[in-house]
mmCIF file of C-alpha atoms and ligand atoms in Angstrom:
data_model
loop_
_atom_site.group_PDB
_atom_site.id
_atom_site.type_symbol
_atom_site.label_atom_id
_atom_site.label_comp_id
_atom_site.label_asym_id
_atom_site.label_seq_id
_atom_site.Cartn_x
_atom_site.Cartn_y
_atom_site.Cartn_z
ATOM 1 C CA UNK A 1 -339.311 28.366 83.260
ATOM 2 C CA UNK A 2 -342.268 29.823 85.408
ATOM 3 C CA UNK A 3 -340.258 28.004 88.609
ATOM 4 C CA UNK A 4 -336.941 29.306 87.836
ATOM 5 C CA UNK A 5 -338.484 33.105 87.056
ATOM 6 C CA UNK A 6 -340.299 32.394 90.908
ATOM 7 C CA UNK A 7 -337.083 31.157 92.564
ATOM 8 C CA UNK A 8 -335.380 34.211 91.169
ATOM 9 C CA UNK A 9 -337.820 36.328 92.216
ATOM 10 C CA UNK A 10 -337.385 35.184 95.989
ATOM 11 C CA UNK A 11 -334.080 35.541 95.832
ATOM 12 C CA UNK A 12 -333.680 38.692 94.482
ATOM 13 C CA UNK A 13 -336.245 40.056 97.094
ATOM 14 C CA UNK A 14 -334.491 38.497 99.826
ATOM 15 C CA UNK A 15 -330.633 39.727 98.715
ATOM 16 C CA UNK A 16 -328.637 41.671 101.390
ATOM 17 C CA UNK A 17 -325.217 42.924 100.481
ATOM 18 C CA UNK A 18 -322.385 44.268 102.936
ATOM 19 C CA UNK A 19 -320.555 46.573 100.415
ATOM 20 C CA UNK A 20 -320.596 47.987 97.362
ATOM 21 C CA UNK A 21 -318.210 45.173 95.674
ATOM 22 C CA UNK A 22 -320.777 42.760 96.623
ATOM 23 C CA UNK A 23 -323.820 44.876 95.282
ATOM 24 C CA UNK A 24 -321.521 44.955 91.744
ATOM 25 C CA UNK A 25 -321.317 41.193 91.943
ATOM 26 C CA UNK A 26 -324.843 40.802 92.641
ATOM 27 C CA UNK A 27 -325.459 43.222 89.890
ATOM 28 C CA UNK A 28 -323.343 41.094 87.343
ATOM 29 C CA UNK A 29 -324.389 37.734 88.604
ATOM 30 C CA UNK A 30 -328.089 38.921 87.951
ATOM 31 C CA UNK A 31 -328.368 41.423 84.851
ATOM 32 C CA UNK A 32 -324.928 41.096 83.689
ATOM 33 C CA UNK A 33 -324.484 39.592 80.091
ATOM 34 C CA UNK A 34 -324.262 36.215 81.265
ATOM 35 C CA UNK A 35 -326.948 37.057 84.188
ATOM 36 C CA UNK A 36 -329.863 34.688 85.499
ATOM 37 C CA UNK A 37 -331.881 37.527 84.103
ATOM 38 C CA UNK A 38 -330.455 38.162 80.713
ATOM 39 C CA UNK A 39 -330.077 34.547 80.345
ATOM 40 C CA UNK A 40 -334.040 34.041 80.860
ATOM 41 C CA UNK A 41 -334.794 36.727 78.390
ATOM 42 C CA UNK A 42 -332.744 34.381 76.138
ATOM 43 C CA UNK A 43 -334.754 31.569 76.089
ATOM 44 C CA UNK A 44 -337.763 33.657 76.530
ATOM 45 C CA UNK A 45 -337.163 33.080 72.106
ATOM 46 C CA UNK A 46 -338.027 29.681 72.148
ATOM 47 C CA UNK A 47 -341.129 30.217 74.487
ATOM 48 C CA UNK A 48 -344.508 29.387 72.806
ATOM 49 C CA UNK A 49 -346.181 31.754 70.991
ATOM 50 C CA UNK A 50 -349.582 31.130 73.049
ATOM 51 C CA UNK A 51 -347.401 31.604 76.569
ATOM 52 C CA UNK A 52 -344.880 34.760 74.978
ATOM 53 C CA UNK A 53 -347.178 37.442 76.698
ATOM 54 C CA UNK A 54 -347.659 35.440 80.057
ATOM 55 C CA UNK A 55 -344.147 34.864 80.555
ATOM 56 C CA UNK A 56 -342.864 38.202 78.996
ATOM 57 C CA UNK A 57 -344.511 40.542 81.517
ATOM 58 C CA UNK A 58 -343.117 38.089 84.430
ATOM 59 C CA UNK A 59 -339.465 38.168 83.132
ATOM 60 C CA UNK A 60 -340.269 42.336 82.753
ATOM 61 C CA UNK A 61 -341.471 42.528 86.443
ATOM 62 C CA UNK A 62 -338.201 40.094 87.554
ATOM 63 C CA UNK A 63 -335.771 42.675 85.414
ATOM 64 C CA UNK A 64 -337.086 45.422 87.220
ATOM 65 C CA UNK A 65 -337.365 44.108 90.682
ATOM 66 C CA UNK A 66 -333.679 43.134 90.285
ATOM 67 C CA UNK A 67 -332.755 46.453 88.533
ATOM 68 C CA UNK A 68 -334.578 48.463 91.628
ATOM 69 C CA UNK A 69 -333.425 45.733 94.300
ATOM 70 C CA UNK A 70 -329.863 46.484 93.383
ATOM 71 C CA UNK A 71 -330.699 50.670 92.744
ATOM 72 C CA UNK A 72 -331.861 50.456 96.644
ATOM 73 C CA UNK A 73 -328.798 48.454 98.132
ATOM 74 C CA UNK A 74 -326.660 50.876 96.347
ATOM 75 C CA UNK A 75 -328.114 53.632 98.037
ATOM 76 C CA UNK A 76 -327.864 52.266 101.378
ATOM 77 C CA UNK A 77 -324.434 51.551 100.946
ATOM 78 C CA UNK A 78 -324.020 55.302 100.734
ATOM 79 C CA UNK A 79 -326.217 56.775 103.207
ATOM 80 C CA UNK A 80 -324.595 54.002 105.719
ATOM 81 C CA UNK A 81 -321.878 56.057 107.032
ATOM 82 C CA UNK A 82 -323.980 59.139 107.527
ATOM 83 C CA UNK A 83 -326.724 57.254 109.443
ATOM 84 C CA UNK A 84 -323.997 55.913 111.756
ATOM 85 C CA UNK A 85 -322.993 59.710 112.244
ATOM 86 C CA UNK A 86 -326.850 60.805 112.468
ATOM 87 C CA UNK A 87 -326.818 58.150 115.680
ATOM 88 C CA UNK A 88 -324.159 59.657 117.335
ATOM 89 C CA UNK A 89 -325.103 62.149 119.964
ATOM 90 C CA UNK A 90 -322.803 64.314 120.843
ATOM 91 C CA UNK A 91 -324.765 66.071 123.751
ATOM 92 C CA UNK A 92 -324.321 62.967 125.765
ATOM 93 C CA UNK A 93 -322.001 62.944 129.090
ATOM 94 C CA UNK A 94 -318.539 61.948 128.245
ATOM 95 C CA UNK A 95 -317.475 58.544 129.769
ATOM 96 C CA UNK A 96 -316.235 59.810 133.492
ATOM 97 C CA UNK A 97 -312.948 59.394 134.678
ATOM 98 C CA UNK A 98 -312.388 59.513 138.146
ATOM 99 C CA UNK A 99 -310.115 61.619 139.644
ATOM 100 C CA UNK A 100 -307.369 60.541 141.995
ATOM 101 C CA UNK A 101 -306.735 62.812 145.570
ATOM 102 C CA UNK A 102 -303.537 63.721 146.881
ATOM 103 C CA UNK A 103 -302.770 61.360 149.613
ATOM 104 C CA UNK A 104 -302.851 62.673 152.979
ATOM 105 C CA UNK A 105 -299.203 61.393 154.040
ATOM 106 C CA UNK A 106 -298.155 63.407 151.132
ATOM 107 C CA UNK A 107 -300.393 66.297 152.289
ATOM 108 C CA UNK A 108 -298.548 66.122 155.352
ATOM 109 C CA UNK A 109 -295.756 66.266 154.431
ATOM 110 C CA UNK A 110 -295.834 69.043 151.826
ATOM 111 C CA UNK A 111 -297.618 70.886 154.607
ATOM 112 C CA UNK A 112 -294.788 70.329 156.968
ATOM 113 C CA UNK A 113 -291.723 71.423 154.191
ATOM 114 C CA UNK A 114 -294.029 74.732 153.422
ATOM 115 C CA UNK A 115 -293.981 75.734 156.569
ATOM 116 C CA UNK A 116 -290.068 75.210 156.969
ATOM 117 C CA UNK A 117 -289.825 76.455 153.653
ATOM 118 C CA UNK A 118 -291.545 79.810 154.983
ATOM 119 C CA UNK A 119 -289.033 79.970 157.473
ATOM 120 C CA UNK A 120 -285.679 79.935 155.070
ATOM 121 C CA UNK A 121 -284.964 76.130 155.107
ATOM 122 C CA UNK A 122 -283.992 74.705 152.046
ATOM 123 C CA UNK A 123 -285.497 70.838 151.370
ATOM 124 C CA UNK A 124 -282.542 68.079 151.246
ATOM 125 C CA UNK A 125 -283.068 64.426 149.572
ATOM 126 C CA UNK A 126 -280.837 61.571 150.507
ATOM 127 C CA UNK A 127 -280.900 58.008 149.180
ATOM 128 C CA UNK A 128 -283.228 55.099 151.258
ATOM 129 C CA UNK A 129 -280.172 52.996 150.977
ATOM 130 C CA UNK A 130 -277.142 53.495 152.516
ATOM 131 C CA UNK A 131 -274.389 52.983 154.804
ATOM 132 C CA UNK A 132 -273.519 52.275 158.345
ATOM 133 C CA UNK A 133 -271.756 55.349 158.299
ATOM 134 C CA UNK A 134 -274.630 57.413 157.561
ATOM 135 C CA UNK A 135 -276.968 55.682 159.537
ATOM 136 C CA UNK A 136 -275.140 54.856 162.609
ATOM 137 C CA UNK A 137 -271.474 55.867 162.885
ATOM 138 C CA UNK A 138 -271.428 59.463 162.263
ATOM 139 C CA UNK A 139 -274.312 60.126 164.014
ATOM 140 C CA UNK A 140 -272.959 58.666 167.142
ATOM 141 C CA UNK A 141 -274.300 55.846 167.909
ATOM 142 C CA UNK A 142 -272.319 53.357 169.995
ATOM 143 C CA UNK A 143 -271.266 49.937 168.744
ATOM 144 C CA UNK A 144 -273.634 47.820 171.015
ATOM 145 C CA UNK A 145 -276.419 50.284 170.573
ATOM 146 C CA UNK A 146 -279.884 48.438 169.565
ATOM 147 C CA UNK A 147 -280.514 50.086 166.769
ATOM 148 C CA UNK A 148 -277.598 48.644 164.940
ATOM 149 C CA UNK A 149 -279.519 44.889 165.532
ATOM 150 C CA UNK A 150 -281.030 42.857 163.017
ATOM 151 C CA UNK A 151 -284.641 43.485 165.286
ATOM 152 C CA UNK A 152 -284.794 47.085 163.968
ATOM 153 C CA UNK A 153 -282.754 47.711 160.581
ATOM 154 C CA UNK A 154 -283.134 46.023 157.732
ATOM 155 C CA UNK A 155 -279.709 44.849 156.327
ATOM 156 C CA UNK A 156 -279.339 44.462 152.671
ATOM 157 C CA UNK A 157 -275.590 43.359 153.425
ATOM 158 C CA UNK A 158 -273.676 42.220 155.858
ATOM 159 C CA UNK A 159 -269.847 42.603 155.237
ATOM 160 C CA UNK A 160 -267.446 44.624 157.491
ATOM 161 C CA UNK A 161 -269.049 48.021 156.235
ATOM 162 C CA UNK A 162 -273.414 46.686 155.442
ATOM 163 C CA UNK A 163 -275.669 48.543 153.287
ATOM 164 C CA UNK A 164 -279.132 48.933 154.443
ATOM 165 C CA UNK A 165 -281.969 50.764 154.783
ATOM 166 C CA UNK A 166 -282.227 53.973 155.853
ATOM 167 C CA UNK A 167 -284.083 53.752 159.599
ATOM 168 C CA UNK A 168 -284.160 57.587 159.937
ATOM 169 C CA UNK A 169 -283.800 60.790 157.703
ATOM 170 C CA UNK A 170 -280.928 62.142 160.219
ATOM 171 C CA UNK A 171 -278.722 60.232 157.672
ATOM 172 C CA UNK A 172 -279.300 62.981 155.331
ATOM 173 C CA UNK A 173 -278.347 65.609 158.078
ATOM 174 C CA UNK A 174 -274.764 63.755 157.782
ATOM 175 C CA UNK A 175 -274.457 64.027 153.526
ATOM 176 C CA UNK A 176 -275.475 67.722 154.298
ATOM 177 C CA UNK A 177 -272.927 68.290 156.655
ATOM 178 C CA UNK A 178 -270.307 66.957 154.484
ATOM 179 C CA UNK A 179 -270.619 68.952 151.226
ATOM 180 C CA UNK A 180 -272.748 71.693 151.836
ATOM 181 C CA UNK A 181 -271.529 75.328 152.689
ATOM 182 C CA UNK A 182 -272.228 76.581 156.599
ATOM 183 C CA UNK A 183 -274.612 77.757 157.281
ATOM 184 C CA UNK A 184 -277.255 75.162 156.988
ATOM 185 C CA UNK A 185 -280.724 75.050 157.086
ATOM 186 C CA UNK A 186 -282.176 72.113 155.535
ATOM 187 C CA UNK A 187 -285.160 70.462 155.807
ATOM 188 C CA UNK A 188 -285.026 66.803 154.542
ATOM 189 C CA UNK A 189 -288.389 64.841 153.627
ATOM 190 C CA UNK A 190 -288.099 60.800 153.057
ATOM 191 C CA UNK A 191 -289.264 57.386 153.725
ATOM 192 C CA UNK A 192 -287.459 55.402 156.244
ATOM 193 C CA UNK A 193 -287.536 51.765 156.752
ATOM 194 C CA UNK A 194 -287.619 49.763 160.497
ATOM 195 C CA UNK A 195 -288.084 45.968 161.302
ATOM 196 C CA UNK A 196 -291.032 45.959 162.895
ATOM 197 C CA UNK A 197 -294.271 44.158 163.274
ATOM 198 C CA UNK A 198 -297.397 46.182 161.492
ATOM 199 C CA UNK A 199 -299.711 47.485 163.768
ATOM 200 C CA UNK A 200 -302.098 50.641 164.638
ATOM 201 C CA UNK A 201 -299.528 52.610 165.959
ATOM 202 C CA UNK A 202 -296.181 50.803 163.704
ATOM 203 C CA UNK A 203 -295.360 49.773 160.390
ATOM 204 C CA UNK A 204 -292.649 48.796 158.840
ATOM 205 C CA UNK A 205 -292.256 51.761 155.968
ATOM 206 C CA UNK A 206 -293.078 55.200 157.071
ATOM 207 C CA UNK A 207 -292.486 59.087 156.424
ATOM 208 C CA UNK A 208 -290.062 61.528 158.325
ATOM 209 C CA UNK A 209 -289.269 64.436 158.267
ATOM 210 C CA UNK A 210 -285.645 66.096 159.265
ATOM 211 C CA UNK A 211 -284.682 69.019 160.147
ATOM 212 C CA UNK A 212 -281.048 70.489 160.703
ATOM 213 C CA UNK A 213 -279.585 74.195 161.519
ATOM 214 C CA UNK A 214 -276.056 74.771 162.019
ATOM 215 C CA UNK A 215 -274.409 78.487 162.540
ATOM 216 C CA UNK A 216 -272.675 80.412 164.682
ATOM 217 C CA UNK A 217 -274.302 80.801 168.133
ATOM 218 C CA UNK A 218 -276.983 78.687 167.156
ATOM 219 C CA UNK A 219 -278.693 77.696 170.690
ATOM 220 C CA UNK A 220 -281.458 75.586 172.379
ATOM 221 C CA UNK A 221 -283.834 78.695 172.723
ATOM 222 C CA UNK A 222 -283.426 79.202 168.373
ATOM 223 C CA UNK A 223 -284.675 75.422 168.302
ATOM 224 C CA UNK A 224 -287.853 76.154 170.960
ATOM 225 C CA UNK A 225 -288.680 79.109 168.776
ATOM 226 C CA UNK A 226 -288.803 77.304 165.838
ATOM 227 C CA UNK A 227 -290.748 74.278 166.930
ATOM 228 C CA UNK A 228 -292.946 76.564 168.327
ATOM 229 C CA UNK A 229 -293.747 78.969 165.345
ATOM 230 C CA UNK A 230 -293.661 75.233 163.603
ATOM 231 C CA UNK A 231 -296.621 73.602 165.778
ATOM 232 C CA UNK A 232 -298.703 76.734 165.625
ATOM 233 C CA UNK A 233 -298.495 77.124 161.823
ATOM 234 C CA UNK A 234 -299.424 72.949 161.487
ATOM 235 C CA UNK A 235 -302.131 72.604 164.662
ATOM 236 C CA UNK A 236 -303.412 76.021 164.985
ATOM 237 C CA UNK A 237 -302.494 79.528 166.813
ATOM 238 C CA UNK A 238 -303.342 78.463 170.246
ATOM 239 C CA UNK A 239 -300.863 75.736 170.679
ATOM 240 C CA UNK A 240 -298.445 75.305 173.262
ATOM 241 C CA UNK A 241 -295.465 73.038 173.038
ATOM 242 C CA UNK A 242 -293.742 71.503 176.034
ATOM 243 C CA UNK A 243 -290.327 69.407 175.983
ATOM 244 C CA UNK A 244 -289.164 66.755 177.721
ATOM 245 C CA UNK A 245 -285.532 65.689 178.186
ATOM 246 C CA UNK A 246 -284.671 63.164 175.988
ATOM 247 C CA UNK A 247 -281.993 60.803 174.951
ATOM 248 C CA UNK A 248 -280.683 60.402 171.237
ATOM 249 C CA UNK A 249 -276.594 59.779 170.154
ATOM 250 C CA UNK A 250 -276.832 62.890 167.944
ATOM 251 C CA UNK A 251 -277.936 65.356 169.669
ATOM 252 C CA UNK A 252 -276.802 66.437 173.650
ATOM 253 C CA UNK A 253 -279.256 67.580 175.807
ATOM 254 C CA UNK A 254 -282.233 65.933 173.821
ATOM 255 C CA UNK A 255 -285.757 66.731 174.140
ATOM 256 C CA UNK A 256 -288.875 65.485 172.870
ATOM 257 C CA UNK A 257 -291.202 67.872 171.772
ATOM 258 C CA UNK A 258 -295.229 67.480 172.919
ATOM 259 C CA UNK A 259 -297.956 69.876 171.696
ATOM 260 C CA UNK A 260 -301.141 70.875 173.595
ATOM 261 C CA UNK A 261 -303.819 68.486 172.629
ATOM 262 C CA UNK A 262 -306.383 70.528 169.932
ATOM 263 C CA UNK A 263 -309.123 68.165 170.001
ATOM 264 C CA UNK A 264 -309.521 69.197 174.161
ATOM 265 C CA UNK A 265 -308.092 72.139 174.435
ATOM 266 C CA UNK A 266 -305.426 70.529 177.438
ATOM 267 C CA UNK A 267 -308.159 69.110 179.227
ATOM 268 C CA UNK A 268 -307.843 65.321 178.537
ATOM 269 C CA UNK A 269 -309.643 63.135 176.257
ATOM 270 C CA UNK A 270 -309.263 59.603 174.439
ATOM 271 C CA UNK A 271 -306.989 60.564 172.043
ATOM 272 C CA UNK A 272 -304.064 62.421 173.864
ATOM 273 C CA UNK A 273 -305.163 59.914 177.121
ATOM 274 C CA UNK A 274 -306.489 62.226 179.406
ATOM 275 C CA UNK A 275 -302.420 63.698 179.794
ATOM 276 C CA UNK A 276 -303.410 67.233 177.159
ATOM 277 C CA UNK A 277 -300.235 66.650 175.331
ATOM 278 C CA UNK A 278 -299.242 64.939 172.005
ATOM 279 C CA UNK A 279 -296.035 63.493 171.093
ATOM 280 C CA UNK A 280 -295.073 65.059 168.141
ATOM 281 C CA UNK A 281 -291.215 65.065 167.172
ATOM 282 C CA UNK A 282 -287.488 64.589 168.564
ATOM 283 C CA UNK A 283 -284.820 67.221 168.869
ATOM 284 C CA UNK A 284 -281.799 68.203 170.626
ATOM 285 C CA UNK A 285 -278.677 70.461 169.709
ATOM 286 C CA UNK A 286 -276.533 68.313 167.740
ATOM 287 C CA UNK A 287 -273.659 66.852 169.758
ATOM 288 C CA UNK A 288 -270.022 68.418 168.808
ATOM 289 C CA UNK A 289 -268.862 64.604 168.049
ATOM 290 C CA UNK A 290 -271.723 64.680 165.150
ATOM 291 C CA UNK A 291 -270.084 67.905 164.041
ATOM 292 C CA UNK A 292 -266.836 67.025 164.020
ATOM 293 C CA UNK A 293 -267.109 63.523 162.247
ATOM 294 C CA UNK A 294 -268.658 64.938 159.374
ATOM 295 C CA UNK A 295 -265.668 68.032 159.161
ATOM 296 C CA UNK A 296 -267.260 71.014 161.300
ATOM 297 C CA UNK A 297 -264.990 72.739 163.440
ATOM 298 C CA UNK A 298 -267.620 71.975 166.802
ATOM 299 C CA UNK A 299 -265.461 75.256 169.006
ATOM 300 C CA UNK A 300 -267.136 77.728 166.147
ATOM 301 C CA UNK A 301 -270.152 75.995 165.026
ATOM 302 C CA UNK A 302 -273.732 75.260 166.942
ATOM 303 C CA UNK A 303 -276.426 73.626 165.411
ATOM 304 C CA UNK A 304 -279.776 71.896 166.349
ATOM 305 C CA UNK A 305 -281.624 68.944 164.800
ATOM 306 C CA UNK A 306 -285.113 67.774 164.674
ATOM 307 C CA UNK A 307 -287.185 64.381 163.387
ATOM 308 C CA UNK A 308 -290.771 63.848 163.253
ATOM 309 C CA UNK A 309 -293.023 60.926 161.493
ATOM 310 C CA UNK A 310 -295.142 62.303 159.147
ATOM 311 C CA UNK A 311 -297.502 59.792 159.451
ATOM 312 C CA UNK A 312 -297.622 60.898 162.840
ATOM 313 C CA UNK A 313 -297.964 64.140 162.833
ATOM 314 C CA UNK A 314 -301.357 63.546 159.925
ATOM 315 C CA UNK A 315 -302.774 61.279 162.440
ATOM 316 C CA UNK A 316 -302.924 64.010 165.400
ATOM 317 C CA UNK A 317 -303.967 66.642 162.398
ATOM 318 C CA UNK A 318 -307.095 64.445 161.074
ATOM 319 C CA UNK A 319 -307.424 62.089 163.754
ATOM 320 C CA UNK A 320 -306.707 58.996 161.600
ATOM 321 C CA UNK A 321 -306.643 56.239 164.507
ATOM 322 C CA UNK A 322 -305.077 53.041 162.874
ATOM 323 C CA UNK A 323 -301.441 53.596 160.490
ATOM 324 C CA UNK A 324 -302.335 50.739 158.443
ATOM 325 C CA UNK A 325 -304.920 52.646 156.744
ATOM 326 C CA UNK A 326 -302.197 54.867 154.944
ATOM 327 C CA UNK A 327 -301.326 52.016 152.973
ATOM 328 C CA UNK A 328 -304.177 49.781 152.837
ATOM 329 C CA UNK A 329 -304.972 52.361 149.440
ATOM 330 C CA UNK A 330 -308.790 51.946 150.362
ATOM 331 C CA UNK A 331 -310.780 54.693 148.415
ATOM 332 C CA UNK A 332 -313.314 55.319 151.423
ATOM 333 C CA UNK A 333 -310.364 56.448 153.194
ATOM 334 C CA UNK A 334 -308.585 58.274 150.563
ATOM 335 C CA UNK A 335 -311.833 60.160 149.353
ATOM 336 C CA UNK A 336 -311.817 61.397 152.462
ATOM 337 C CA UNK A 337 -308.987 63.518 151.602
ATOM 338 C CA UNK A 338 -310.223 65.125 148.152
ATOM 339 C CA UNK A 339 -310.985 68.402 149.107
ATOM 340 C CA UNK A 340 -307.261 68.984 149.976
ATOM 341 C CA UNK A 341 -306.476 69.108 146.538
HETATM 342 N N1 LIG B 1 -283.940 60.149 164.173
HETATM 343 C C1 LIG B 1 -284.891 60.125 165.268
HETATM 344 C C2 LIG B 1 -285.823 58.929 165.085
HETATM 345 O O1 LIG B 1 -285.883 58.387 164.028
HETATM 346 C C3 LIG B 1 -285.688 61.385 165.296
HETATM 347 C C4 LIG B 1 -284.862 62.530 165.729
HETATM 348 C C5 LIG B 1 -284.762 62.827 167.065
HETATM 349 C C6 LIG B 1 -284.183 63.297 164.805
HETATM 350 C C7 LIG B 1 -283.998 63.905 167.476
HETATM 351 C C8 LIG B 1 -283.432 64.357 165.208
HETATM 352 C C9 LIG B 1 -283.345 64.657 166.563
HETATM 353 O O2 LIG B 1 -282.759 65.134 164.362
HETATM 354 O O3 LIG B 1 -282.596 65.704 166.958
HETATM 355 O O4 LIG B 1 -286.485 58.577 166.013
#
């Protein structure tokens, strides 16, 4: 009997329970009517007279070590779920989550529509796929022209009338022409697609933006003004433009557009190559055949057209020297570009 009181003595001291259904077990498995405990007390009758008070304070001090043992798991049990909440400190920083920047091609280009926007020029979407219509016919381009090659456009089809991808935003100056009311003064904002090998200074998906003004009298000297006010609002109050003539199916005369270089001030340095001048867009007044394919009497209506990367036009703005880090997604580059939030 002494070993059995002494094994259930060590066990009792070393009992852990994870709930309060296994405490009650415990509890019934020990002092319970048909407990170890109880049962000892049982047979504690039949003990010797000579060994009754030896053995009877033993089985006492076992009844109440159990009785406490289980008294102090229970109470545990309770106080568990406020200890946990003791332990939580809720002074302590908040996991952080890291905030994402604007990216600068779509810094540009908001920059660029704002300014437009500021002038009275509404913002026109078309799709990225479309038509040889769009694309190429009703903007004048000649059958043979290059541009119509499998080197530069990407064709998704090539039946009598191929789908593909859009290699310019002037496609959406053609959907304008054909449903909207005259005037118009849209610019349009979009991602155009070319086949061409990726590079510093080419890739093969990039930004443009469009812009397109047809009214009455509308004439080259409106367009100069407006690429002017344009370039100073985007580079800076001191900035000259200059235009070269230029050839492009849509639009007759043509011009491309340079600004002064900011970074010199016109004197010459690495990045406009010692010439002062930066390449910054196309434009032209838009040829009467453009007009009249798309339904606009060409003897009453004038209109001039513009296209610029916006790519581009964020490289001259923040100097970025290679393209391929607008899409490369690293986030030393794009940090770079927080602040513009
Ligand atoms: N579509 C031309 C290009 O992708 C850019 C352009 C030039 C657009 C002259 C125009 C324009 O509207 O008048 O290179």
């Amino acid at each position: 009997m002494k070993e059995r009181i002494e094994a259930l003595m060590a066990e009792i001291e070393a009992l852990s329970c994870k709930n309060e259904q296994e405490i009650e077990e415990a509890r019934v498995r020990l002092l319970g009517k048909k407990g170890e405990v109880t049962k000892l007390f049982e047979e504690f009758r039949t003990v010797a007279p000579e060994l009754k008070r030896e053995f009877g304070q033993k089985l006492n001090v076992l009844k109440n070590t159990a009785a406490a043992k289980i008294e102090e798991l229970k109470n545990a049990a309770e106080e568990a779920p406020a200890a946990a909440q003791a332990a939580f400190d809720y002074t302590m920083p908040g996991d952080p989550v890291q905030l994402g920047s604007r990216h600068p091609v779509s810094i540009a280009r908001e920059e660029i529509v704002g300014i437009f926007r500021k002038f009275g020029y509404d913002v026109a979407e078309g799709p990225e796929v479309e038509d040889d219509w769009h694309v190429f016919e009703a903007l004048n381009f000649p059958p043979e022209h290059p541009a119509r090659e499998m080197q530069d456009t990407f064709f998704i089809s090539d039946s009598d009338n191929p789908v593909l991808l859009r290699t310019h935003t002037s496609s959406v100056q053609v959907r304008a022409m054909e449903k909207m009311p005259l005037p118009i003064r849209i610019v349009c904002p979009g991602r155009v697609f070319r086949n061409e090998a990726i590079s510093a200074r080419a890739h093969c998906i990039f930004h443009q933006v469009e812009g397109l003004y047809i009214d009455e009298n509308v004439t080259f000297a409106d367009m100069k003004q407006a690429i002017l006010l344009f370039a100073r609002e985007m580079f800076g109050a001191q900035t000259q433009i200059r235009m070269r003539p230029s050839y492009f199916p849509f639009t007759e005369p043509s011009a491309e557009v340079d600004v002064s270089c900011n970074i010199c001030g016109g004197k010459g340095c690495n990045i406009c190559k010692g010439t002062g001048w930066l390449e910054i867009m196309g434009c032209g007044m838009v040829d009467p055949n453009v007009l009249e394919a798309s339904g606009i009497d060409s003897t009453k209506y004038s209109g001039f057209a513009f296209g610029m990367g916006v790519e581009r036009i964020a490289m001259l703005k923040w100097q970025v020297r290679d393209l391929r880090n607008y899409f490369e997604n690293d986030l030393r580059f794009l940090k770079e570009f927080e602040t513009s939030l």
